[in-house]
Amino acid sequence: MSTSTTLDTDAAAARIAETVDGLFALIGTWRDEVAAHVADRVTPLAEGLDAVVERFATGVLADPDSLMTGAGFVAAPGLLADAPWHLAWWLGDANTFGLEGREPAIRRLEAVVDPEAESFRDYTTLEWWRVPSATGRRHLTGPYVDYLCTDAYTVTITVPVHVDGEMIGVVGADVYVSELESALLPVIDATGLVCTVVNARGRVVASTDAQRAVGTVLRLEGLRDVLDGIGGTRELGGVGRVHACGDTTLALVVEG
Amino acid sequence: MTRAVVFAPLDAVGRADRVEQRIGDAIVLGVLRDGEKLPSEAELARRLGVAVVTAREALEALRERGLVQTRRGREGGSFVTFDPAASDRVVDERLAAISRIDIRDLAAHYTAIAGTAAEFAADRATEDDVASLRALAASIDPNSAGSARRGHGRFRLDVAALSQSARLVHEELRLQAEFGPLLWMCLRDTDYRERSRVVRDETIDAIEALDPQRARRITAAWIGEAIAWLIDEKTRRERTNT
């Protein structure tokens, strides 16, 4: 294996990290805004917080260059005195739920937040909440079919928000998998090698190999162990190697 | 498809169905809740970007399915209905009205969707996915017919989501919205609720074992049982009535 190839895939991993880091960095600024707003108040209320979230969420959703198709903040249960369970989440105009032709618009997700309601979902059990809550760190959920929100094949990126060491919720964004795949494919294709981008569970996000369908799980011997807490580059027992894509929880698997 | 169908005006035919489907899905999923007032025909038409007559047609279809009730007068409007007694009655009427041929056709369609979804899920699920399925299955209360039916519907929907196919999820949702209560009518019976619990566990085991064929087989067999029960029940009722 030549040195230049290794550098190429390292560079590709860095480029992938950059693309996703851009999203995380933006979400990081939202985290700071939300944390500042809540920290300033004795009794944070939904109304005030929603105005803060609406500003940044609708701002990014209106940007045609952004990959994001949904954005917002989900509050820890009990954080807000006037809304025990609360989602402040906006959907972009590319999302066609509820639209039949006319005027696609940025709008708020209407979620069921009454625990007594039949369809109520305890969102603290969902991966995009559960993992950042357990690790205290950013997390990329998916690809998954988000039938509750975007009605499409989605990746959800979430960052926990802390005030005085306590998690008060997550800020995050949805990205269509098709958009993410389009953004990542040219990068890995440029390596000229068989490359697959996977999430922390080994689920394929993009691959140069048509056999590696997006959404399938790459089940290579030892990959699971390598993906657990991966950093830098690791050899994959004669099959290839795995590059961490920065701190994004994505990894680039190079076979052969 | 005949030539006549190919060139039928698409908008006029398709739009009311799509409006009906969207709202029906939302009701069955519980996004729109029992007793909730729907926007007026005009408002619905405006928000969905369709003609008022299309919205009216969609509401009419939802009424026929017993998902919506319209009251006249000052406090009137269209309201979401999902009360168990009324919904049981609607299901009873549907069972009386639907032919055995249509029930078997539904079985074929649903088996294709749910069987394929289970098959794909058993290839594509991770350990985490299996853990969430187990948690969901454990949360279903077998003592309540309503909880068992809703829980089972959600279980099937989550299995469909694990297929990673948005189309399969949409179709599962659509079929549940249209036929869910009829399909799982057998869950009124305690024995079948227990049977559904066993089937869910076996399905999860097959998914965990990454055994797509077993997952499909279990799913198909269970739909077969539910449909056989339905046809027996229809026959039993027809005998009693004559």
Coordinates of C-alpha atoms in Angstrom, one line a residue:
Chain A
M1 CA 0.0 0.0 0.0
S2 CA 1.6 3.3 -1.0
T3 CA 2.1 6.2 1.3
S4 CA 0.2 8.6 -1.1
T5 CA -2.9 6.4 -1.0
T6 CA -2.8 6.5 2.8
L7 CA -2.5 10.2 2.8
D8 CA -5.4 10.4 0.3
T9 CA -7.8 8.5 2.5
D10 CA -6.6 10.5 5.6
A11 CA -7.4 13.6 3.7
A12 CA -10.8 12.2 2.6
A13 CA -11.6 11.4 6.2
A14 CA -10.6 15.0 7.1
R15 CA -12.8 16.4 4.4
I16 CA -15.8 14.3 5.6
A17 CA -15.1 15.5 9.2
E18 CA -15.0 19.1 7.9
T19 CA -18.4 18.8 6.1
V20 CA -20.1 17.3 9.2
D21 CA -18.1 19.5 11.6
G22 CA -19.5 22.6 9.8
L23 CA -23.0 21.3 10.9
F24 CA -21.9 20.5 14.4
A25 CA -20.1 23.9 14.7
L26 CA -23.3 25.8 13.8
I27 CA -25.3 23.6 16.2
G28 CA -22.7 24.5 18.8
T29 CA -23.6 28.2 18.5
W30 CA -27.2 27.3 19.1
R31 CA -26.3 25.3 22.2
D32 CA -24.5 28.4 23.5
E33 CA -27.6 30.6 22.8
V34 CA -30.0 28.3 24.4
A35 CA -27.8 27.7 27.5
A36 CA -27.3 31.5 27.9
H37 CA -31.0 32.1 27.7
V38 CA -31.9 29.4 30.2
A39 CA -29.0 30.3 32.6
D40 CA -30.3 33.9 32.7
R41 CA -33.8 32.9 34.0
V42 CA -35.0 31.7 37.3
T43 CA -38.0 30.1 35.6
P44 CA -37.4 29.5 31.9
L45 CA -40.6 29.4 29.9
A46 CA -41.5 27.8 26.5
E47 CA -42.5 31.1 25.0
G48 CA -39.2 32.9 25.6
L49 CA -37.1 30.0 24.6
D50 CA -39.1 29.3 21.5
A51 CA -38.4 32.8 20.2
V52 CA -34.7 32.1 20.5
V53 CA -34.9 28.7 18.8
E54 CA -37.2 30.0 16.0
R55 CA -34.7 32.7 15.1
F56 CA -31.7 30.3 14.6
A57 CA -33.8 27.4 13.2
T58 CA -35.7 29.4 10.6
G59 CA -32.5 31.3 9.8
V60 CA -30.6 28.1 8.7
L61 CA -33.6 26.5 7.1
A62 CA -34.0 29.6 4.8
D63 CA -30.4 29.2 3.6
P64 CA -30.5 27.4 0.3
D65 CA -26.9 26.2 0.7
S66 CA -27.5 24.5 4.0
L67 CA -27.8 20.7 4.2
M68 CA -30.2 21.0 7.1
T69 CA -33.9 20.2 6.6
G70 CA -35.0 20.5 10.2
A71 CA -33.6 22.2 13.3
G72 CA -34.4 23.1 16.8
F73 CA -34.2 22.4 20.5
V74 CA -35.8 19.6 22.6
A75 CA -36.1 20.4 26.3
A76 CA -35.3 18.0 29.2
P77 CA -38.6 16.9 30.8
G78 CA -39.5 19.4 33.5
L79 CA -37.1 22.1 32.4
L80 CA -39.9 24.5 31.4
A81 CA -42.6 25.3 34.0
D82 CA -45.3 25.8 31.4
A83 CA -44.4 22.9 29.2
P84 CA -43.2 19.7 30.9
W85 CA -42.4 18.0 27.6
H86 CA -41.3 20.4 24.9
L87 CA -40.0 20.3 21.3
A88 CA -39.2 23.5 19.6
W89 CA -38.4 22.1 16.1
W90 CA -38.8 23.7 12.7
L91 CA -39.1 22.0 9.3
G92 CA -37.6 23.3 6.1
D93 CA -39.6 24.0 2.9
A94 CA -37.9 21.0 1.2
N95 CA -40.0 18.8 3.6
T96 CA -43.3 18.1 1.9
F97 CA -45.3 16.9 4.9
G98 CA -48.7 18.6 4.8
L99 CA -48.0 20.3 1.5
E100 CA -49.8 19.6 -1.7
G101 CA -48.3 21.8 -4.4
R102 CA -48.7 25.3 -3.0
E103 CA -46.2 27.5 -1.3
P104 CA -43.8 25.2 0.5
A105 CA -42.9 27.0 3.8
I106 CA -40.7 26.7 6.8
R107 CA -43.0 25.7 9.7
R108 CA -43.0 24.3 13.2
L109 CA -43.3 20.6 13.9
E110 CA -46.5 19.9 15.8
A111 CA -45.5 17.2 18.2
V112 CA -47.6 15.3 20.7
V113 CA -46.2 16.4 24.1
D114 CA -49.1 15.3 26.3
P115 CA -47.9 12.2 28.2
E116 CA -51.6 11.1 28.5
A117 CA -52.0 11.1 24.7
E118 CA -52.1 7.8 23.0
S119 CA -49.4 8.6 20.5
F120 CA -47.1 10.3 23.0
R121 CA -43.5 9.3 22.6
D122 CA -41.1 9.7 25.5
Y123 CA -38.3 11.2 23.4
T124 CA -35.7 10.6 26.1
T125 CA -35.7 7.0 25.0
L126 CA -34.9 7.8 21.4
E127 CA -31.3 7.5 20.1
W128 CA -30.8 11.2 19.3
W129 CA -31.6 12.0 22.9
R130 CA -30.4 8.9 24.7
V131 CA -26.8 8.9 23.4
P132 CA -25.8 12.6 23.9
S133 CA -27.5 12.3 27.3
A134 CA -25.4 9.3 28.3
T135 CA -22.1 10.5 26.8
G136 CA -22.4 14.2 27.3
R137 CA -21.2 14.5 23.7
R138 CA -22.5 15.2 20.2
H139 CA -24.1 12.4 18.3
L140 CA -25.1 11.5 14.8
T141 CA -28.2 9.3 14.6
G142 CA -29.1 7.4 11.5
P143 CA -29.5 7.0 8.6
Y144 CA -33.1 6.2 9.7
V145 CA -36.6 6.5 8.4
D146 CA -38.0 9.3 10.6
Y147 CA -41.7 8.7 10.3
L148 CA -42.5 11.0 13.2
C149 CA -40.9 14.1 11.9
T150 CA -39.3 14.5 8.5
D151 CA -41.2 11.7 6.9
A152 CA -38.1 10.8 5.1
Y153 CA -34.7 9.0 5.2
T154 CA -32.8 11.2 7.6
V155 CA -29.7 11.8 9.7
T156 CA -30.2 13.6 12.9
I157 CA -27.3 15.4 14.6
T158 CA -27.7 16.4 18.2
V159 CA -25.6 18.2 20.8
P160 CA -26.4 18.2 24.5
V161 CA -27.0 21.6 26.2
H162 CA -25.7 21.9 29.7
V163 CA -26.3 24.6 32.4
D164 CA -24.5 24.3 35.7
G165 CA -23.4 20.8 34.8
E166 CA -27.0 19.6 34.2
M167 CA -28.3 18.6 30.8
I168 CA -31.3 20.9 29.9
G169 CA -31.9 19.4 26.5
V170 CA -30.4 18.9 23.0
V171 CA -30.1 21.2 20.1
G172 CA -29.9 19.5 16.7
A173 CA -30.7 19.3 13.0
D174 CA -32.0 16.9 10.5
V175 CA -30.2 16.3 7.2
Y176 CA -31.7 14.2 4.3
V177 CA -29.5 11.2 3.7
S178 CA -29.6 11.8 0.0
E179 CA -28.1 15.3 0.5
L180 CA -25.5 14.0 2.8
E181 CA -24.6 11.1 0.4
S182 CA -24.3 13.6 -2.5
A183 CA -22.0 15.8 -0.4
L184 CA -19.8 12.9 0.7
L185 CA -19.6 10.7 -2.4
P186 CA -17.3 13.0 -4.5
V187 CA -14.9 13.1 -1.6
I188 CA -14.5 9.3 -1.2
D189 CA -14.7 8.7 -4.9
A190 CA -11.7 10.9 -5.4
T191 CA -9.6 8.4 -3.5
G192 CA -10.0 5.8 -6.3
L193 CA -10.4 3.2 -3.6
V194 CA -13.3 1.1 -2.3
C195 CA -14.4 3.5 0.5
T196 CA -17.5 3.4 2.7
V197 CA -18.6 6.0 5.3
V198 CA -20.3 4.5 8.2
N199 CA -21.8 5.7 11.4
A200 CA -20.8 4.6 14.9
R201 CA -22.9 1.5 14.6
G202 CA -21.4 0.6 11.2
R203 CA -24.4 1.7 9.2
V204 CA -23.5 2.9 5.7
V205 CA -23.9 6.6 4.9
A206 CA -22.2 6.6 1.6
S207 CA -20.1 4.1 -0.4
T208 CA -18.2 4.0 -3.6
D209 CA -19.2 0.3 -3.8
A210 CA -22.7 -0.2 -5.3
Q211 CA -23.0 -3.4 -3.2
R212 CA -22.7 -1.3 0.0
A213 CA -26.2 0.1 0.0
V214 CA -26.9 3.2 2.2
G215 CA -28.7 2.0 5.3
T216 CA -27.2 -1.5 5.4
V217 CA -24.8 -2.4 8.1
L218 CA -21.3 -3.0 7.1
R219 CA -20.6 -6.3 8.9
L220 CA -16.9 -6.8 8.6
E221 CA -15.0 -8.9 11.0
G222 CA -13.8 -6.8 13.9
L223 CA -15.3 -3.5 12.6
R224 CA -17.7 -3.2 15.6
D225 CA -14.8 -3.2 18.0
V226 CA -12.7 -0.8 16.0
L227 CA -15.7 1.6 15.8
D228 CA -16.1 1.7 19.5
G229 CA -14.4 4.9 20.6
I230 CA -12.4 5.2 17.4
G231 CA -9.8 7.9 17.0
G232 CA -7.2 8.2 14.3
T233 CA -6.6 5.3 12.0
R234 CA -6.9 1.6 12.8
E235 CA -6.1 -1.5 10.8
L236 CA -8.9 -3.9 10.2
G237 CA -7.3 -7.4 10.4
G238 CA -6.1 -7.7 6.8
V239 CA -9.4 -6.5 5.3
G240 CA -8.5 -2.8 5.2
R241 CA -8.4 0.1 7.6
V242 CA -10.7 2.5 9.3
H243 CA -10.2 6.3 9.7
A244 CA -12.1 8.2 12.3
C245 CA -13.7 11.3 10.7
G246 CA -12.6 13.7 13.3
D247 CA -15.0 14.0 16.2
T248 CA -18.1 13.4 14.1
T249 CA -18.7 9.8 15.1
L250 CA -18.5 8.9 11.4
A251 CA -15.7 6.6 10.1
L252 CA -14.3 5.9 6.7
V253 CA -13.7 2.3 6.0
V254 CA -11.2 1.5 3.2
E255 CA -11.3 -2.0 1.9
G256 CA -8.5 -3.8 0.1
Chain B
M1 CA -53.5 -0.5 -16.3
T2 CA -55.6 0.5 -19.3
R3 CA -55.0 3.4 -21.6
A4 CA -58.0 5.1 -20.0
V5 CA -56.3 5.0 -16.6
V6 CA -53.0 6.3 -18.0
F7 CA -54.6 9.4 -19.3
A8 CA -57.1 10.0 -16.5
P9 CA -56.8 13.5 -15.0
L10 CA -54.2 12.9 -12.3
D11 CA -55.0 15.8 -10.0
A12 CA -58.7 15.3 -9.8
V13 CA -58.3 11.6 -9.0
G14 CA -55.3 11.6 -6.8
R15 CA -55.6 14.6 -4.6
A16 CA -58.5 13.8 -2.4
D17 CA -57.0 10.4 -1.8
R18 CA -53.7 11.9 -0.8
V19 CA -55.3 14.3 1.5
E20 CA -57.4 11.5 3.0
Q21 CA -54.3 9.4 3.4
R22 CA -52.3 12.0 5.1
I23 CA -54.9 12.9 7.6
G24 CA -55.9 9.3 8.1
D25 CA -52.3 8.4 8.8
A26 CA -52.0 11.2 11.3
I27 CA -55.2 10.0 13.1
V28 CA -54.1 6.4 13.2
L29 CA -50.7 7.3 14.4
G30 CA -52.2 9.6 17.0
V31 CA -50.6 12.8 15.6
L32 CA -54.1 14.1 15.5
R33 CA -55.9 13.1 18.6
D34 CA -59.3 11.8 19.6
G35 CA -61.7 14.7 19.8
E36 CA -59.4 17.2 18.2
K37 CA -61.1 19.6 15.9
L38 CA -59.8 19.6 12.3
P39 CA -59.5 22.8 10.3
S40 CA -62.6 23.8 8.3
E41 CA -62.9 22.6 4.7
A42 CA -61.8 26.0 3.5
E43 CA -58.9 26.2 5.9
L44 CA -57.8 22.6 5.2
A45 CA -58.0 23.3 1.4
R46 CA -55.9 26.5 1.8
R47 CA -53.3 24.8 4.0
L48 CA -52.9 21.7 1.8
G49 CA -53.1 23.7 -1.4
V50 CA -56.1 21.9 -2.8
A51 CA -59.5 22.9 -4.0
V52 CA -62.3 23.1 -1.3
V53 CA -64.2 20.4 -3.1
T54 CA -61.1 18.1 -2.8
A55 CA -60.9 18.7 0.9
R56 CA -64.6 18.0 1.3
E57 CA -64.2 14.8 -0.6
A58 CA -61.3 13.7 1.6
L59 CA -63.3 14.5 4.8
E60 CA -66.2 12.6 3.5
A61 CA -64.0 9.5 2.9
L62 CA -62.5 9.9 6.5
R63 CA -66.1 10.0 7.8
E64 CA -66.9 6.8 6.0
R65 CA -63.9 5.2 7.6
G66 CA -65.1 6.4 11.0
L67 CA -62.0 8.4 11.6
V68 CA -63.7 11.8 11.5
Q69 CA -67.1 12.9 12.7
T70 CA -68.9 16.1 11.6
R71 CA -71.2 18.0 13.8
R72 CA -73.4 20.8 12.6
G73 CA -74.2 24.1 14.3
R74 CA -72.3 26.7 16.2
E75 CA -70.0 24.3 18.0
G76 CA -69.8 22.2 14.8
G77 CA -67.0 21.1 12.7
S78 CA -65.0 18.0 11.9
F79 CA -63.6 16.1 14.8
V80 CA -61.2 13.3 15.1
T81 CA -62.9 10.2 16.4
F82 CA -61.0 7.3 17.9
D83 CA -63.2 6.0 20.7
P84 CA -62.9 2.3 21.1
A85 CA -66.6 1.5 21.0
A86 CA -67.3 3.5 17.9
S87 CA -64.1 2.1 16.3
D88 CA -65.2 -1.5 17.1
R89 CA -68.5 -0.8 15.5
V90 CA -66.9 0.6 12.4
V91 CA -64.7 -2.4 12.2
D92 CA -67.7 -4.7 12.6
E93 CA -69.4 -3.0 9.8
R94 CA -66.4 -3.2 7.6
L95 CA -66.0 -6.9 8.3
A96 CA -69.6 -7.4 7.2
A97 CA -69.1 -5.3 4.0
I98 CA -65.7 -6.6 2.8
S99 CA -65.7 -9.7 0.7
R100 CA -63.5 -12.7 1.4
I101 CA -61.7 -12.1 -1.9
D102 CA -60.8 -8.6 -0.8
I103 CA -59.7 -9.9 2.6
R104 CA -57.4 -12.4 0.9
D105 CA -56.2 -9.7 -1.4
L106 CA -55.4 -7.5 1.6
A107 CA -53.5 -10.4 3.1
A108 CA -51.4 -10.8 0.0
H109 CA -50.6 -7.1 -0.1
Y110 CA -49.9 -6.8 3.6
T111 CA -47.7 -9.9 3.6
A112 CA -45.7 -8.5 0.7
I113 CA -45.1 -5.2 2.6
A114 CA -44.7 -6.5 6.2
G115 CA -42.8 -9.7 5.2
T116 CA -40.3 -7.7 3.1
A117 CA -39.9 -5.1 5.8
A118 CA -39.2 -7.8 8.4
E119 CA -36.8 -9.5 6.0
F120 CA -34.8 -6.3 5.4
A121 CA -34.9 -5.4 9.1
A122 CA -33.2 -8.7 9.9
D123 CA -30.4 -7.7 7.6
R124 CA -30.1 -4.1 8.6
A125 CA -30.8 -3.9 12.3
T126 CA -28.1 -3.1 14.9
E127 CA -27.9 -4.3 18.5
D128 CA -29.4 -0.9 19.6
D129 CA -32.3 -1.4 17.2
V130 CA -33.0 -4.8 18.7
A131 CA -32.9 -3.4 22.2
S132 CA -35.5 -0.7 21.3
L133 CA -37.7 -3.2 19.7
R134 CA -37.6 -5.3 22.9
A135 CA -38.4 -2.3 25.0
L136 CA -41.3 -1.5 22.8
A137 CA -42.6 -5.1 22.9
A138 CA -42.3 -5.1 26.7
S139 CA -44.3 -1.9 27.0
I140 CA -47.4 -3.4 25.4
D141 CA -50.2 -4.2 27.8
P142 CA -51.7 -7.6 26.9
N143 CA -54.7 -7.1 29.1
S144 CA -56.1 -4.3 27.0
A145 CA -57.3 -4.9 23.5
G146 CA -56.7 -1.3 22.6
S147 CA -53.2 -1.2 23.9
A148 CA -52.4 -4.5 22.2
R149 CA -53.7 -3.3 18.8
R150 CA -51.9 0.1 19.0
G151 CA -48.7 -1.5 20.4
H152 CA -48.7 -4.1 17.7
G153 CA -49.2 -1.5 15.0
R154 CA -46.3 0.5 16.4
F155 CA -44.2 -2.7 16.6
R156 CA -44.9 -3.4 12.9
L157 CA -44.1 0.2 12.0
D158 CA -40.8 0.1 13.9
V159 CA -39.9 -3.1 12.2
A160 CA -40.7 -1.4 8.9
A161 CA -38.5 1.5 9.8
L162 CA -35.6 -0.9 10.4
S163 CA -35.9 -1.9 6.8
Q164 CA -34.4 1.6 6.1
S165 CA -36.9 2.0 3.3
A166 CA -39.1 5.1 3.4
R167 CA -41.4 3.5 0.9
L168 CA -42.0 0.4 2.9
V169 CA -42.7 2.6 6.0
H170 CA -45.2 4.7 4.1
E171 CA -46.9 1.6 2.8
E172 CA -47.0 0.0 6.2
L173 CA -48.5 3.3 7.6
R174 CA -51.0 3.5 4.7
L175 CA -52.1 -0.1 5.2
Q176 CA -52.4 0.3 8.9
A177 CA -54.4 3.5 8.5
E178 CA -56.7 1.8 6.0
F179 CA -57.0 -1.7 7.5
G180 CA -55.2 -1.8 10.8
P181 CA -58.2 -2.3 13.0
L182 CA -59.6 -4.9 10.7
L183 CA -56.3 -6.7 10.2
W184 CA -55.8 -7.0 14.0
M185 CA -59.3 -7.6 14.9
C186 CA -58.2 -11.0 16.3
L187 CA -56.5 -9.0 19.1
R188 CA -60.0 -8.6 20.7
D189 CA -59.4 -12.2 21.7
T190 CA -57.1 -12.8 24.7
D191 CA -55.5 -15.9 23.2
Y192 CA -54.5 -13.9 20.1
R193 CA -53.1 -11.2 22.2
E194 CA -50.8 -13.8 23.8
R195 CA -50.1 -15.2 20.4
S196 CA -49.1 -11.7 19.1
R197 CA -46.8 -11.3 22.0
V198 CA -45.1 -14.6 21.1
V199 CA -44.9 -13.6 17.4
R200 CA -43.3 -10.2 18.4
D201 CA -40.7 -12.0 20.5
E202 CA -39.9 -14.5 17.7
T203 CA -39.7 -11.7 15.2
I204 CA -37.2 -9.8 17.4
D205 CA -35.2 -13.0 17.9
A206 CA -35.0 -13.5 14.1
I207 CA -33.9 -9.9 13.6
E208 CA -31.3 -10.2 16.3
A209 CA -30.0 -13.5 14.7
L210 CA -29.8 -11.6 11.3
D211 CA -32.0 -14.3 9.8
P212 CA -34.1 -12.5 7.1
Q213 CA -35.9 -15.6 5.9
R214 CA -37.0 -16.5 9.3
A215 CA -38.2 -13.0 10.0
R216 CA -40.2 -13.0 6.8
R217 CA -41.6 -16.5 7.5
I218 CA -42.8 -15.6 11.0
T219 CA -44.4 -12.4 9.8
A220 CA -46.2 -14.0 6.9
A221 CA -47.4 -16.9 9.0
W222 CA -48.8 -14.5 11.6
I223 CA -50.6 -12.4 9.0
G224 CA -52.0 -15.6 7.7
E225 CA -53.3 -16.5 11.2
A226 CA -54.9 -13.1 11.7
I227 CA -56.6 -13.3 8.3
A228 CA -57.8 -16.8 8.8
W229 CA -59.3 -15.7 12.1
L230 CA -61.0 -12.8 10.3
I231 CA -62.6 -15.0 7.7
D232 CA -63.7 -17.5 10.3
E233 CA -65.2 -14.6 12.3
K234 CA -67.0 -13.3 9.2
T235 CA -68.5 -16.7 8.5
R236 CA -69.5 -17.1 12.1
R237 CA -71.3 -13.8 12.1
E238 CA -73.0 -14.5 8.8
R239 CA -74.4 -17.8 10.2
T240 CA -75.6 -16.1 13.4
N241 CA -77.4 -13.4 11.4
T242 CA -79.2 -15.7 9.0

